[in-house]
Amino acid sequence: MTVREPAPSDEALALRAQQGERQAFDLLIGRHKDLLYRLVRRYVGDGDEAYDILQDALISVWEGLHRFDTGRPFVAWARVIALNKCRDFSRRRQFRRLVHGAFALEPAPVPPLSASEQVDMQFTAAQQDLRLRRLAEAIAALPVLYKEPFVLTTSGGLTQMEAASVLRTTTKAIEMRLRRARASLAQTLGPAPEG
């Protein structure tokens, strides 16, 4: 029986990638691409925009790999880069909206469900899609102060302590911001339909 070698750690792959080994970088990104996409998708609220931002983030990861400290977790470093790309995207979108009046860049708001729609609601795929779209829009519309910790902990899989480290604040501040984010989402989305 042959003994299989354990998969190399993220940090070992990052070290090899720093030395120019493209295959090591591809393996490393392959491990974390879905997680990073979910983080970006939740932040911006649009799948196509999220894909473009993720590609930009991955290019920055590759170009900045020489600055990565292999004594630290790679995925945390990559999350910070993705989060910064999301912030850049939000600033550009806000600037375009202000200067050019580009309201078309924002998805059209979904009107709240009427009372008869709520009574007749069944759990169909189309209705679930609508609820998910409303949730994505509501998350994307959160103020940055609340959106970042919410996205990092729900989609990014970070603990509150890890999110505090990424955002350079305290765990208590993250806890408060998450509470306010959830309250804002609950107010925006209304009560969950019964089923």
Coordinates of C-alpha atoms in Angstrom, one line a residue:
M1 CA 0.0 0.0 0.0
T2 CA 1.4 3.4 -0.9
V3 CA 1.3 6.2 1.6
R4 CA -0.1 9.4 0.2
E5 CA 1.7 12.6 1.1
P6 CA -0.4 15.2 2.8
A7 CA -1.4 18.2 0.8
P8 CA 1.0 21.1 1.1
S9 CA -0.2 23.9 3.4
D10 CA -1.3 27.3 2.1
E11 CA 1.8 28.9 3.4
A12 CA 4.0 26.2 1.7
L13 CA 2.2 26.8 -1.6
A14 CA 2.5 30.6 -1.2
L15 CA 6.2 30.2 -0.6
R16 CA 6.5 28.2 -3.8
A17 CA 4.4 30.7 -5.7
Q18 CA 6.6 33.5 -4.4
Q19 CA 9.5 31.7 -6.1
G20 CA 7.6 31.8 -9.4
E21 CA 5.8 28.5 -9.4
R22 CA 2.5 29.2 -11.1
Q23 CA 1.1 25.8 -10.5
A24 CA 1.4 26.3 -6.7
F25 CA -0.4 29.6 -7.0
D26 CA -3.2 28.0 -9.0
L27 CA -3.6 25.3 -6.3
L28 CA -3.6 27.9 -3.6
I29 CA -6.3 30.0 -5.3
G30 CA -8.3 26.9 -6.2
R31 CA -8.7 26.2 -2.5
H32 CA -10.0 29.6 -1.6
K33 CA -11.7 31.0 -4.8
D34 CA -15.2 30.0 -3.8
L35 CA -14.9 31.5 -0.4
L36 CA -13.5 34.8 -1.8
Y37 CA -16.2 34.9 -4.4
R38 CA -19.0 34.5 -1.8
L39 CA -17.4 37.3 0.2
V40 CA -17.3 39.7 -2.8
R41 CA -20.7 38.7 -4.0
R42 CA -22.3 39.5 -0.6
Y43 CA -20.5 42.8 -0.5
V44 CA -21.5 44.1 -3.9
G45 CA -24.8 42.3 -4.3
D46 CA -24.3 41.4 -8.0
G47 CA -22.9 38.1 -9.3
D48 CA -21.4 39.6 -12.5
E49 CA -19.8 42.5 -10.7
A50 CA -18.5 40.1 -8.0
Y51 CA -16.8 37.9 -10.6
D52 CA -15.1 41.0 -12.2
I53 CA -14.0 42.2 -8.7
L54 CA -12.7 38.8 -7.8
Q55 CA -10.6 38.6 -11.0
D56 CA -9.1 42.0 -10.1
A57 CA -8.4 40.8 -6.6
L58 CA -6.7 37.6 -7.8
I59 CA -4.5 39.6 -10.1
S60 CA -3.6 41.8 -7.1
V61 CA -2.9 38.7 -5.0
W62 CA -0.5 37.4 -7.7
E63 CA 1.2 40.8 -8.2
G64 CA 1.5 41.3 -4.4
L65 CA 2.6 37.8 -3.5
H66 CA 6.2 39.0 -3.0
R67 CA 4.9 41.1 0.0
F68 CA 3.0 38.2 1.6
D69 CA 4.5 37.1 4.9
T70 CA 4.3 33.2 4.8
G71 CA 4.2 33.2 8.6
R72 CA 0.7 34.5 8.4
P73 CA -2.5 32.8 7.1
F74 CA -2.7 33.2 3.3
V75 CA -6.5 33.2 3.2
A76 CA -6.7 36.1 5.7
W77 CA -4.3 38.1 3.5
A78 CA -6.3 37.3 0.4
R79 CA -9.6 38.3 2.1
V80 CA -8.2 41.7 2.9
I81 CA -7.2 42.2 -0.7
A82 CA -10.7 41.2 -1.9
L83 CA -12.3 43.5 0.7
N84 CA -10.2 46.4 -0.5
K85 CA -11.2 45.7 -4.1
C86 CA -14.9 45.8 -2.9
R87 CA -14.3 49.1 -1.2
D88 CA -12.7 50.5 -4.4
F89 CA -15.6 49.3 -6.5
S90 CA -18.1 51.0 -4.0
R91 CA -16.2 54.2 -4.2
R92 CA -16.1 54.2 -8.0
R93 CA -19.8 53.4 -8.2
Q94 CA -20.6 56.2 -5.7
F95 CA -18.5 58.6 -7.8
R96 CA -20.2 57.6 -11.0
R97 CA -23.6 58.0 -9.4
L98 CA -22.7 61.4 -8.1
V99 CA -20.9 62.8 -11.2
H100 CA -22.9 61.1 -14.0
G101 CA -26.2 60.4 -12.3
A102 CA -25.6 56.7 -13.2
F103 CA -28.5 55.3 -11.3
A104 CA -28.8 52.5 -13.8
L105 CA -25.7 50.9 -12.2
E106 CA -27.9 50.1 -9.2
P107 CA -30.4 47.2 -9.4
A108 CA -34.0 48.3 -9.4
P109 CA -35.5 48.0 -5.9
V110 CA -37.8 45.1 -5.4
P111 CA -41.2 46.3 -4.1
P112 CA -42.4 44.7 -0.9
L113 CA -44.8 41.8 -1.3
S114 CA -48.5 42.6 -1.0
A115 CA -50.7 41.0 1.6
S116 CA -52.3 38.7 -0.9
E117 CA -48.9 37.6 -2.2
Q118 CA -47.9 36.8 1.3
V119 CA -51.0 34.8 2.0
D120 CA -50.7 32.9 -1.3
M121 CA -47.0 32.4 -1.0
Q122 CA -45.7 28.9 -1.6
F123 CA -42.1 27.9 -1.5
T124 CA -41.3 27.7 -5.2
A125 CA -38.0 28.2 -6.8
A126 CA -39.0 31.5 -8.3
Q127 CA -40.1 32.9 -4.9
Q128 CA -37.0 31.7 -3.2
D129 CA -34.9 33.4 -5.9
L130 CA -36.8 36.6 -5.3
R131 CA -36.1 36.4 -1.6
L132 CA -32.4 35.7 -2.2
R133 CA -32.2 38.7 -4.6
R134 CA -33.9 41.0 -2.1
L135 CA -31.5 39.8 0.6
A136 CA -28.5 40.3 -1.7
E137 CA -29.7 43.9 -2.5
A138 CA -30.3 44.6 1.2
I139 CA -26.8 43.4 2.1
A140 CA -25.3 45.4 -0.7
A141 CA -27.2 48.5 0.5
L142 CA -25.9 48.3 4.1
P143 CA -23.6 51.1 5.2
V144 CA -20.0 50.0 4.9
L145 CA -19.5 50.1 8.6
Y146 CA -22.1 47.3 9.0
K147 CA -21.7 45.5 5.7
E148 CA -18.0 44.7 6.1
P149 CA -18.2 42.8 9.4
F150 CA -21.5 41.1 8.2
V151 CA -20.0 39.9 5.0
L152 CA -16.7 38.8 6.6
T153 CA -18.5 36.7 9.3
T154 CA -21.3 35.3 7.2
S155 CA -19.9 34.8 3.8
G156 CA -16.2 35.0 4.6
G157 CA -16.4 32.5 7.5
L158 CA -14.4 34.6 9.9
T159 CA -15.1 34.7 13.6
Q160 CA -15.9 38.1 15.2
M161 CA -12.3 38.2 16.5
E162 CA -10.8 37.5 13.1
A163 CA -13.1 40.1 11.5
A164 CA -12.0 42.6 14.2
S165 CA -8.4 41.9 13.2
V166 CA -9.0 42.4 9.5
L167 CA -11.0 45.6 10.1
R168 CA -8.5 46.8 12.8
T169 CA -11.1 47.3 15.4
T170 CA -12.3 45.5 18.6
T171 CA -14.4 42.4 18.9
K172 CA -17.0 44.4 20.8
A173 CA -17.3 46.9 17.9
I174 CA -17.8 44.0 15.5
E175 CA -20.5 42.5 17.7
M176 CA -22.3 45.9 17.8
R177 CA -22.0 46.4 14.1
L178 CA -23.3 42.9 13.4
R179 CA -26.3 43.5 15.6
R180 CA -27.1 46.7 13.8
A181 CA -26.6 45.1 10.4
R182 CA -29.1 42.3 11.3
A183 CA -31.6 44.9 12.6
S184 CA -31.3 46.9 9.4
L185 CA -31.7 43.8 7.3
A186 CA -34.8 42.7 9.3
Q187 CA -36.3 46.1 8.9
T188 CA -35.6 46.2 5.2
L189 CA -36.8 42.7 4.5
G190 CA -39.7 42.5 6.9
P191 CA -40.8 39.4 8.7
A192 CA -39.8 36.0 7.2
P193 CA -42.8 34.3 5.4
E194 CA -44.3 31.4 7.3
G195 CA -44.3 28.0 5.8

